[in-house]
Amino acid sequence: MGGAFLAAAVLARLGGRIGLPTIPLFILAGILLGPHTPGYTLLSNPHDLEMLSALGLVLLLFYLGLEFHMDDLKTGGRKMAIAGGTYLVLNVGAGLIFGFALGWGTSEALVLAGVLGISSSAIVTKILVDLGRIGHPETRPILGIIVVEDIFLALYLAALQPILSGADSLSAALTDGGKAFGFLLLLALAARFGTKLIGKLMNTKDDELLVISFLGVAVFIAGVSEMFGVADAIGAFMVGLMLGSTSSGDRILKLVHPLRDAFGAIFFFAFGLSIDPGDLPSVLWPVVAAVLLTLAMNIAAGLAAARVYSFGAQATSNIATTLVARGEFALILATMAAAAGLDERLSPFIAGYVLLLAVLAPLAAGRSHWLARILPGGREKDGHQDQDQVPVSV
């Protein structure tokens, strides 16, 4: 684990000197020191970091929940649903059509619909933090789209699992989906009506006790979420949503920050360990086509979200480029596909697709002003900061 931290830190420091984002460098460190690359192997089994990687994802989404206050859901629920629904229709629909076009099979097309359609909450969160955009007005629809995606994903995974495993009936799929939805509803009700009680239980002046308390709650609920067929990251997000609205919310946000950074790095490093570069050439052209399709659909979704929120060109570009990343949920689908014995080309395709977008997304988000110049209204403010980039009180 020490070697993983040091390798990620060294590469990130070197990359920082030339302006590269940290996310792809953490992933590259995992690839270079993993079992699939010639040379020294730090970890021969990527599963050795599985628990630490899961903790990194939980903390990333917990932090996101802390930033996404309940007031945002109360005041922007309708717009959030429209923006998120539009994003899903465009991206999941395009992914499904792309999957059938490849001709690998119906189950494979359903997997690809999820892979191409769902953004990486972890990478999107890291991009927003790294670029200092948490307080920008366009961040609200970005986080809203992620919330809608995560809710959709929980139900999608529950419905897809029996299909991939050859479930014997539709009732089994409906039962699993019902369990997942019921648990999500329970968490939502707790976030909506139990904030005062939770705040009293968490309240303490001792930082040590507060850290232990919020870590215990976040990780425990994440584990229980998995038992009900809901992604652990979603459970952690909901806990962050609850605690962020309490009187201790600001202190928790400050205390979780270094934990999020440290274990988030391990998450991306572990992702790199799972990638075999030798498998990538066989699916190169499908990966390139999928990346171009994703970029086009994200621009279209960004334009749609910007229209809902009446944003200008720069904010539109920020939305489109920030949500491009694909990551942890695509890997979940890859694992499910491999366990179900689907087409063997799926795993290297997903790995190549996710890695390429993990590199492109932070670079594109950091240079979103290039896209803004060619969007409607963008040339009017060419050379100047778009007013939508300036943090405002909404």
One Martini backbone bead per residue (centre of mass of N, CA, C, O) as a GRO file, in nm:
protein
  394
    1MET     BB    1   0.058   0.063  -0.020
    2GLY     BB    2   0.301   0.249  -0.007
    3GLY     BB    3   0.378   0.213  -0.306
    4ALA     BB    4   0.115   0.331  -0.420
    5PHE     BB    5   0.139   0.612  -0.302
    6LEU     BB    6   0.421   0.683  -0.418
    7ALA     BB    7   0.364   0.640  -0.718
    8ALA     BB    8   0.134   0.844  -0.738
    9ALA     BB    9   0.298   1.090  -0.635
   10VAL     BB   10   0.527   1.098  -0.842
   11LEU     BB   11   0.356   1.120  -1.101
   12ALA     BB   12   0.192   1.370  -1.013
   13ARG     BB   13   0.434   1.560  -0.986
   14LEU     BB   14   0.538   1.538  -1.275
   15GLY     BB   15   0.267   1.618  -1.415
   16GLY     BB   16   0.231   1.898  -1.274
   17ARG     BB   17   0.471   2.040  -1.431
   18ILE     BB   18   0.279   2.000  -1.717
   19GLY     BB   19  -0.047   2.001  -1.641
   20LEU     BB   20  -0.147   1.733  -1.537
   21PRO     BB   21  -0.369   1.535  -1.420
   22THR     BB   22  -0.411   1.296  -1.164
   23ILE     BB   23  -0.589   1.060  -1.250
   24PRO     BB   24  -0.427   0.925  -1.492
   25LEU     BB   25  -0.167   0.892  -1.315
   26PHE     BB   26  -0.277   0.691  -1.114
   27ILE     BB   27  -0.348   0.482  -1.329
   28LEU     BB   28  -0.064   0.453  -1.454
   29ALA     BB   29   0.071   0.343  -1.202
   30GLY     BB   30  -0.095   0.078  -1.201
   31ILE     BB   31  -0.005  -0.027  -1.477
   32LEU     BB   32   0.312  -0.027  -1.434
   33LEU     BB   33   0.270  -0.208  -1.142
   34GLY     BB   34   0.135  -0.439  -1.268
   35PRO     BB   35   0.075  -0.770  -1.399
   36HIS     BB   36   0.054  -0.660  -1.726
   37THR     BB   37   0.349  -0.537  -1.694
   38PRO     BB   38   0.654  -0.499  -1.757
   39GLY     BB   39   0.840  -0.561  -1.481
   40TYR     BB   40   0.768  -0.435  -1.196
   41THR     BB   41   0.563  -0.589  -0.935
   42LEU     BB   42   0.372  -0.484  -0.677
   43LEU     BB   43   0.092  -0.632  -0.775
   44SER     BB   44  -0.048  -0.944  -0.866
   45ASN     BB   45  -0.325  -0.866  -0.704
   46PRO     BB   46  -0.578  -0.637  -0.722
   47HIS     BB   47  -0.752  -0.748  -0.469
   48ASP     BB   48  -0.567  -0.635  -0.237
   49LEU     BB   49  -0.721  -0.333  -0.287
   50GLU     BB   50  -1.033  -0.352  -0.267
   51MET     BB   51  -1.110  -0.215   0.006
   52LEU     BB   52  -0.958   0.053  -0.038
   53SER     BB   53  -1.102   0.124  -0.300
   54ALA     BB   54  -1.388   0.130  -0.182
   55LEU     BB   55  -1.324   0.356   0.022
   56GLY     BB   56  -1.257   0.571  -0.187
   57LEU     BB   57  -1.538   0.578  -0.318
   58VAL     BB   58  -1.701   0.643  -0.066
   59LEU     BB   59  -1.555   0.918  -0.002
   60LEU     BB   60  -1.616   1.062  -0.266
   61LEU     BB   61  -1.933   1.043  -0.235
   62PHE     BB   62  -1.957   1.165   0.043
   63TYR     BB   63  -1.846   1.442  -0.039
   64LEU     BB   64  -2.061   1.501  -0.249
   65GLY     BB   65  -2.299   1.500  -0.048
   66LEU     BB   66  -2.198   1.739   0.126
   67GLU     BB   67  -2.217   1.947  -0.120
   68PHE     BB   68  -2.515   1.833  -0.164
   69HIS     BB   69  -2.775   1.989  -0.073
   70MET     BB   70  -3.105   1.973   0.010
   71ASP     BB   71  -3.180   2.246  -0.121
   72ASP     BB   72  -3.117   2.154  -0.411
   73LEU     BB   73  -3.351   1.949  -0.424
   74LYS     BB   74  -3.591   2.136  -0.351
   75THR     BB   75  -3.534   2.370  -0.579
   76GLY     BB   76  -3.421   2.151  -0.835
   77GLY     BB   77  -3.581   1.887  -0.908
   78ARG     BB   78  -3.705   1.929  -1.192
   79LYS     BB   79  -3.451   2.013  -1.346
   80MET     BB   80  -3.284   1.767  -1.267
   81ALA     BB   81  -3.468   1.554  -1.404
   82ILE     BB   82  -3.449   1.667  -1.691
   83ALA     BB   83  -3.140   1.665  -1.725
   84GLY     BB   84  -3.094   1.365  -1.646
   85GLY     BB   85  -3.292   1.235  -1.847
   86THR     BB   86  -3.160   1.345  -2.104
   87TYR     BB   87  -2.883   1.219  -2.062
   88LEU     BB   88  -2.978   0.923  -2.062
   89VAL     BB   89  -3.119   0.907  -2.333
   90LEU     BB   90  -2.872   0.980  -2.505
   91ASN     BB   91  -2.649   0.779  -2.385
   92VAL     BB   92  -2.797   0.509  -2.353
   93GLY     BB   93  -2.917   0.502  -2.636
   94ALA     BB   94  -2.643   0.512  -2.787
   95GLY     BB   95  -2.525   0.258  -2.650
   96LEU     BB   96  -2.735   0.057  -2.755
   97ILE     BB   97  -2.692   0.104  -3.057
   98PHE     BB   98  -2.390   0.040  -3.054
   99GLY     BB   99  -2.415  -0.251  -2.951
  100PHE     BB  100  -2.581  -0.358  -3.194
  101ALA     BB  101  -2.376  -0.268  -3.417
  102LEU     BB  102  -2.148  -0.473  -3.329
  103GLY     BB  103  -2.276  -0.775  -3.286
  104TRP     BB  104  -2.237  -0.929  -2.984
  105GLY     BB  105  -2.522  -0.890  -2.850
  106THR     BB  106  -2.775  -0.829  -2.631
  107SER     BB  107  -2.630  -0.833  -2.357
  108GLU     BB  108  -2.395  -0.657  -2.454
  109ALA     BB  109  -2.570  -0.407  -2.522
  110LEU     BB  110  -2.670  -0.359  -2.231
  111VAL     BB  111  -2.393  -0.307  -2.114
  112LEU     BB  112  -2.308  -0.070  -2.307
  113ALA     BB  113  -2.528   0.124  -2.222
  114GLY     BB  114  -2.404   0.167  -1.936
  115VAL     BB  115  -2.114   0.243  -2.009
  116LEU     BB  116  -2.194   0.495  -2.203
  117GLY     BB  117  -2.425   0.635  -1.999
  118ILE     BB  118  -2.229   0.650  -1.736
  119SER     BB  119  -2.085   0.832  -1.519
  120SER     BB  120  -1.816   0.926  -1.312
  121SER     BB  121  -1.838   1.023  -0.996
  122ALA     BB  122  -1.544   1.028  -0.905
  123ILE     BB  123  -1.418   1.195  -1.140
  124VAL     BB  124  -1.608   1.433  -1.135
  125THR     BB  125  -1.543   1.518  -0.849
  126LYS     BB  126  -1.236   1.560  -0.892
  127ILE     BB  127  -1.260   1.777  -1.107
  128LEU     BB  128  -1.415   1.988  -0.942
  129VAL     BB  129  -1.198   2.014  -0.725
  130ASP     BB  130  -0.940   2.073  -0.898
  131LEU     BB  131  -1.094   2.332  -1.049
  132GLY     BB  132  -1.281   2.492  -0.847
  133ARG     BB  133  -1.626   2.428  -0.910
  134ILE     BB  134  -1.826   2.392  -0.672
  135GLY     BB  135  -1.943   2.711  -0.679
  136HIS     BB  136  -2.066   2.680  -0.946
  137PRO     BB  137  -2.365   2.691  -1.114
  138GLU     BB  138  -2.313   2.428  -1.305
  139THR     BB  139  -2.280   2.215  -1.072
  140ARG     BB  140  -2.569   2.148  -1.006
  141PRO     BB  141  -2.646   1.986  -1.268
  142ILE     BB  142  -2.414   1.788  -1.249
  143LEU     BB  143  -2.502   1.662  -0.975
  144GLY     BB  144  -2.790   1.596  -1.064
  145ILE     BB  145  -2.714   1.395  -1.287
  146ILE     BB  146  -2.566   1.199  -1.100
  147VAL     BB  147  -2.806   1.126  -0.926
  148VAL     BB  148  -2.983   1.013  -1.152
  149GLU     BB  149  -2.780   0.801  -1.245
  150ASP     BB  150  -2.756   0.643  -0.975
  151ILE     BB  151  -3.049   0.560  -0.959
  152PHE     BB  152  -3.058   0.418  -1.229
  153LEU     BB  153  -2.828   0.216  -1.176
  154ALA     BB  154  -2.953   0.058  -0.946
  155LEU     BB  155  -3.189  -0.048  -1.126
  156TYR     BB  156  -3.022  -0.160  -1.364
  157LEU     BB  157  -2.858  -0.371  -1.210
  158ALA     BB  158  -3.102  -0.527  -1.098
  159ALA     BB  159  -3.214  -0.596  -1.389
  160LEU     BB  160  -2.947  -0.720  -1.522
  161GLN     BB  161  -2.858  -0.959  -1.350
  162PRO     BB  162  -3.075  -1.178  -1.436
  163ILE     BB  163  -3.002  -1.168  -1.737
  164LEU     BB  164  -2.698  -1.256  -1.713
  165SER     BB  165  -2.771  -1.514  -1.515
  166GLY     BB  166  -3.044  -1.645  -1.608
  167ALA     BB  167  -3.309  -1.584  -1.505
  168ASP     BB  168  -3.623  -1.751  -1.460
  169SER     BB  169  -3.762  -1.457  -1.406
  170LEU     BB  170  -3.925  -1.156  -1.377
  171SER     BB  171  -3.977  -1.159  -1.069
  172ALA     BB  172  -3.681  -1.151  -0.982
  173ALA     BB  173  -3.618  -0.875  -1.100
  174LEU     BB  174  -3.843  -0.719  -0.946
  175THR     BB  175  -3.745  -0.785  -0.662
  176ASP     BB  176  -3.465  -0.654  -0.679
  177GLY     BB  177  -3.565  -0.373  -0.763
  178GLY     BB  178  -3.748  -0.328  -0.512
  179LYS     BB  179  -3.526  -0.335  -0.299
  180ALA     BB  180  -3.360  -0.101  -0.405
  181PHE     BB  181  -3.583   0.115  -0.405
  182GLY     BB  182  -3.664   0.092  -0.106
  183PHE     BB  183  -3.389   0.179   0.010
  184LEU     BB  184  -3.371   0.452  -0.131
  185LEU     BB  185  -3.629   0.564  -0.001
  186LEU     BB  186  -3.533   0.544   0.291
  187LEU     BB  187  -3.291   0.738   0.258
  188ALA     BB  188  -3.454   0.979   0.156
  189LEU     BB  189  -3.632   1.011   0.411
  190ALA     BB  190  -3.397   1.054   0.607
  191ALA     BB  191  -3.288   1.311   0.461
  192ARG     BB  192  -3.560   1.475   0.486
  193PHE     BB  193  -3.657   1.401   0.815
  194GLY     BB  194  -3.365   1.319   0.990
  195THR     BB  195  -3.158   1.555   1.038
  196LYS     BB  196  -3.192   1.646   1.334
  197LEU     BB  197  -3.132   1.374   1.468
  198ILE     BB  198  -2.857   1.323   1.337
  199GLY     BB  199  -2.724   1.581   1.443
  200LYS     BB  200  -2.739   1.505   1.746
  201LEU     BB  201  -2.574   1.236   1.724
  202MET     BB  202  -2.309   1.384   1.591
  203ASN     BB  203  -2.265   1.582   1.809
  204THR     BB  204  -1.928   1.721   1.860
  205LYS     BB  205  -1.619   1.870   1.973
  206ASP     BB  206  -1.468   1.615   1.888
  207ASP     BB  207  -1.287   1.525   1.616
  208GLU     BB  208  -1.234   1.226   1.661
  209LEU     BB  209  -1.531   1.140   1.704
  210LEU     BB  210  -1.637   1.252   1.435
  211VAL     BB  211  -1.472   1.080   1.243
  212ILE     BB  212  -1.566   0.803   1.347
  213SER     BB  213  -1.867   0.851   1.301
  214PHE     BB  214  -1.882   0.921   0.990
  215LEU     BB  215  -1.733   0.669   0.896
  216GLY     BB  216  -1.920   0.458   1.013
  217VAL     BB  217  -2.179   0.544   0.867
  218ALA     BB  218  -2.083   0.543   0.571
  219VAL     BB  219  -1.975   0.246   0.558
  220PHE     BB  220  -2.222   0.098   0.665
  221ILE     BB  221  -2.431   0.196   0.455
  222ALA     BB  222  -2.275   0.094   0.212
  223GLY     BB  223  -2.296  -0.207   0.292
  224VAL     BB  224  -2.606  -0.225   0.308
  225SER     BB  225  -2.663  -0.144   0.018
  226GLU     BB  226  -2.544  -0.399  -0.114
  227MET     BB  227  -2.752  -0.597   0.014
  228PHE     BB  228  -2.990  -0.429  -0.165
  229GLY     BB  229  -2.857  -0.358  -0.461
  230VAL     BB  230  -2.685  -0.105  -0.388
  231ALA     BB  231  -2.454   0.100  -0.439
  232ASP     BB  232  -2.225   0.204  -0.213
  233ALA     BB  233  -2.194   0.497  -0.320
  234ILE     BB  234  -2.490   0.582  -0.278
  235GLY     BB  235  -2.500   0.548   0.028
  236ALA     BB  236  -2.275   0.758   0.083
  237PHE     BB  237  -2.416   0.996  -0.047
  238MET     BB  238  -2.665   1.001   0.142
  239VAL     BB  239  -2.505   1.056   0.399
  240GLY     BB  240  -2.384   1.323   0.306
  241LEU     BB  241  -2.658   1.462   0.268
  242MET     BB  242  -2.736   1.453   0.566
  243LEU     BB  243  -2.472   1.577   0.708
  244GLY     BB  244  -2.456   1.850   0.543
  245SER     BB  245  -2.731   1.963   0.707
  246THR     BB  246  -2.581   1.989   0.957
  247SER     BB  247  -2.397   2.148   1.208
  248SER     BB  248  -2.136   1.950   1.117
  249GLY     BB  249  -2.079   1.978   0.809
  250ASP     BB  250  -1.825   2.164   0.788
  251ARG     BB  251  -1.636   1.985   0.957
  252ILE     BB  252  -1.658   1.728   0.789
  253LEU     BB  253  -1.553   1.845   0.525
  254LYS     BB  254  -1.266   1.903   0.642
  255LEU     BB  255  -1.193   1.613   0.763
  256VAL     BB  256  -1.236   1.436   0.486
  257HIS     BB  257  -1.037   1.545   0.277
  258PRO     BB  258  -0.771   1.368   0.320
  259LEU     BB  259  -0.913   1.095   0.292
  260ARG     BB  260  -1.016   1.131   0.005
  261ASP     BB  261  -0.740   1.169  -0.133
  262ALA     BB  262  -0.597   0.908  -0.049
  263PHE     BB  263  -0.821   0.685  -0.130
  264GLY     BB  264  -0.870   0.789  -0.416
  265ALA     BB  265  -0.590   0.711  -0.525
  266ILE     BB  266  -0.631   0.404  -0.481
  267PHE     BB  267  -0.865   0.366  -0.670
  268PHE     BB  268  -0.713   0.445  -0.936
  269PHE     BB  269  -0.480   0.248  -0.903
  270ALA     BB  270  -0.653  -0.014  -0.904
  271PHE     BB  271  -0.764   0.028  -1.183
  272GLY     BB  272  -0.487   0.000  -1.327
  273LEU     BB  273  -0.427  -0.298  -1.239
  274SER     BB  274  -0.675  -0.420  -1.427
  275ILE     BB  275  -0.507  -0.342  -1.678
  276ASP     BB  276  -0.446  -0.476  -2.011
  277PRO     BB  277  -0.266  -0.358  -2.272
  278GLY     BB  278  -0.271  -0.616  -2.470
  279ASP     BB  279  -0.599  -0.594  -2.529
  280LEU     BB  280  -0.647  -0.318  -2.685
  281PRO     BB  281  -0.593  -0.350  -3.001
  282SER     BB  282  -0.855  -0.535  -3.067
  283VAL     BB  283  -1.047  -0.256  -2.973
  284LEU     BB  284  -0.973   0.024  -3.091
  285TRP     BB  285  -1.205   0.118  -3.288
  286PRO     BB  286  -1.447   0.091  -3.096
  287VAL     BB  287  -1.333   0.289  -2.888
  288VAL     BB  288  -1.314   0.540  -3.066
  289ALA     BB  289  -1.613   0.547  -3.145
  290ALA     BB  290  -1.724   0.568  -2.852
  291VAL     BB  291  -1.583   0.834  -2.776
  292LEU     BB  292  -1.710   1.011  -2.997
  293LEU     BB  293  -2.002   0.957  -2.913
  294THR     BB  294  -1.978   1.068  -2.623
  295LEU     BB  295  -1.897   1.356  -2.695
  296ALA     BB  296  -2.152   1.422  -2.859
  297MET     BB  297  -2.366   1.358  -2.633
  298ASN     BB  298  -2.253   1.563  -2.422
  299ILE     BB  299  -2.304   1.816  -2.584
  300ALA     BB  300  -2.608   1.775  -2.613
  301ALA     BB  301  -2.663   1.760  -2.304
  302GLY     BB  302  -2.544   2.037  -2.235
  303LEU     BB  303  -2.743   2.202  -2.404
  304ALA     BB  304  -2.997   2.104  -2.259
  305ALA     BB  305  -2.920   2.192  -1.968
  306ALA     BB  306  -2.871   2.494  -2.037
  307ARG     BB  307  -3.163   2.551  -2.116
  308VAL     BB  308  -3.294   2.487  -1.844
  309TYR     BB  309  -3.077   2.704  -1.689
  310SER     BB  310  -2.979   2.947  -1.864
  311PHE     BB  311  -2.701   2.915  -2.003
  312GLY     BB  312  -2.401   2.957  -2.130
  313ALA     BB  313  -2.128   2.851  -2.304
  314GLN     BB  314  -1.934   2.783  -2.068
  315ALA     BB  315  -2.128   2.614  -1.895
  316THR     BB  316  -2.191   2.411  -2.114
  317SER     BB  317  -1.899   2.310  -2.145
  318ASN     BB  318  -1.862   2.215  -1.854
  319ILE     BB  319  -2.078   1.999  -1.858
  320ALA     BB  320  -1.983   1.829  -2.103
  321THR     BB  321  -1.679   1.769  -1.999
  322THR     BB  322  -1.722   1.661  -1.705
  323LEU     BB  323  -1.924   1.404  -1.797
  324VAL     BB  324  -1.735   1.211  -1.972
  325ALA     BB  325  -1.657   1.028  -1.763
  326ARG     BB  326  -1.550   0.692  -1.707
  327GLY     BB  327  -1.568   0.400  -1.462
  328GLU     BB  328  -1.667   0.222  -1.198
  329PHE     BB  329  -1.940   0.121  -1.334
  330ALA     BB  330  -1.809  -0.010  -1.579
  331LEU     BB  331  -1.654  -0.222  -1.408
  332ILE     BB  332  -1.897  -0.361  -1.295
  333LEU     BB  333  -2.005  -0.454  -1.571
  334ALA     BB  334  -1.753  -0.615  -1.651
  335THR     BB  335  -1.774  -0.820  -1.422
  336MET     BB  336  -2.055  -0.927  -1.495
  337ALA     BB  337  -1.983  -1.019  -1.784
  338ALA     BB  338  -1.761  -1.223  -1.708
  339ALA     BB  339  -1.941  -1.402  -1.519
  340ALA     BB  340  -2.152  -1.457  -1.772
  341GLY     BB  341  -1.985  -1.518  -2.044
  342LEU     BB  342  -1.932  -1.308  -2.237
  343ASP     BB  343  -1.784  -1.142  -2.454
  344GLU     BB  344  -1.432  -1.111  -2.451
  345ARG     BB  345  -1.427  -0.805  -2.567
  346LEU     BB  346  -1.546  -0.635  -2.335
  347SER     BB  347  -1.316  -0.587  -2.131
  348PRO     BB  348  -1.109  -0.435  -2.315
  349PHE     BB  349  -1.305  -0.220  -2.407
  350ILE     BB  350  -1.372  -0.094  -2.130
  351ALA     BB  351  -1.083  -0.030  -2.050
  352GLY     BB  352  -1.013   0.158  -2.290
  353TYR     BB  353  -1.250   0.356  -2.264
  354VAL     BB  354  -1.200   0.449  -1.971
  355LEU     BB  355  -0.906   0.541  -1.997
  356LEU     BB  356  -0.941   0.752  -2.219
  357LEU     BB  357  -1.155   0.924  -2.058
  358ALA     BB  358  -0.981   0.968  -1.802
  359VAL     BB  359  -0.784   1.149  -1.966
  360LEU     BB  360  -0.975   1.347  -2.129
  361ALA     BB  361  -1.166   1.479  -1.919
  362PRO     BB  362  -0.969   1.665  -1.757
  363LEU     BB  363  -0.859   1.809  -2.008
  364ALA     BB  364  -1.131   1.915  -2.117
  365ALA     BB  365  -1.227   2.067  -1.861
  366GLY     BB  366  -0.966   2.261  -1.852
  367ARG     BB  367  -1.055   2.333  -2.183
  368SER     BB  368  -1.360   2.442  -2.226
  369HIS     BB  369  -1.314   2.715  -2.385
  370TRP     BB  370  -1.283   2.589  -2.662
  371LEU     BB  371  -1.577   2.493  -2.693
  372ALA     BB  372  -1.723   2.765  -2.630
  373ARG     BB  373  -1.639   2.914  -2.900
  374ILE     BB  374  -1.841   2.706  -3.084
  375LEU     BB  375  -2.077   2.787  -2.939
  376PRO     BB  376  -2.353   2.937  -2.882
  377GLY     BB  377  -2.224   3.258  -2.794
  378GLY     BB  378  -1.906   3.226  -2.759
  379ARG     BB  379  -1.776   3.462  -2.936
  380GLU     BB  380  -1.875   3.706  -2.760
  381LYS     BB  381  -1.648   3.593  -2.521
  382ASP     BB  382  -1.385   3.594  -2.648
  383GLY     BB  383  -1.120   3.617  -2.411
  384HIS     BB  384  -1.331   3.580  -2.181
  385GLN     BB  385  -1.496   3.543  -1.899
  386ASP     BB  386  -1.754   3.380  -1.818
  387GLN     BB  387  -2.012   3.447  -1.607
  388ASP     BB  388  -2.069   3.135  -1.541
  389GLN     BB  389  -1.787   3.096  -1.380
  390VAL     BB  390  -1.893   3.264  -1.156
  391PRO     BB  391  -1.950   3.256  -0.845
  392VAL     BB  392  -2.274   3.215  -0.697
  393SER     BB  393  -2.575   3.295  -0.546
  394VAL     BB  394  -2.863   3.067  -0.554
   0.00000   0.00000   0.00000
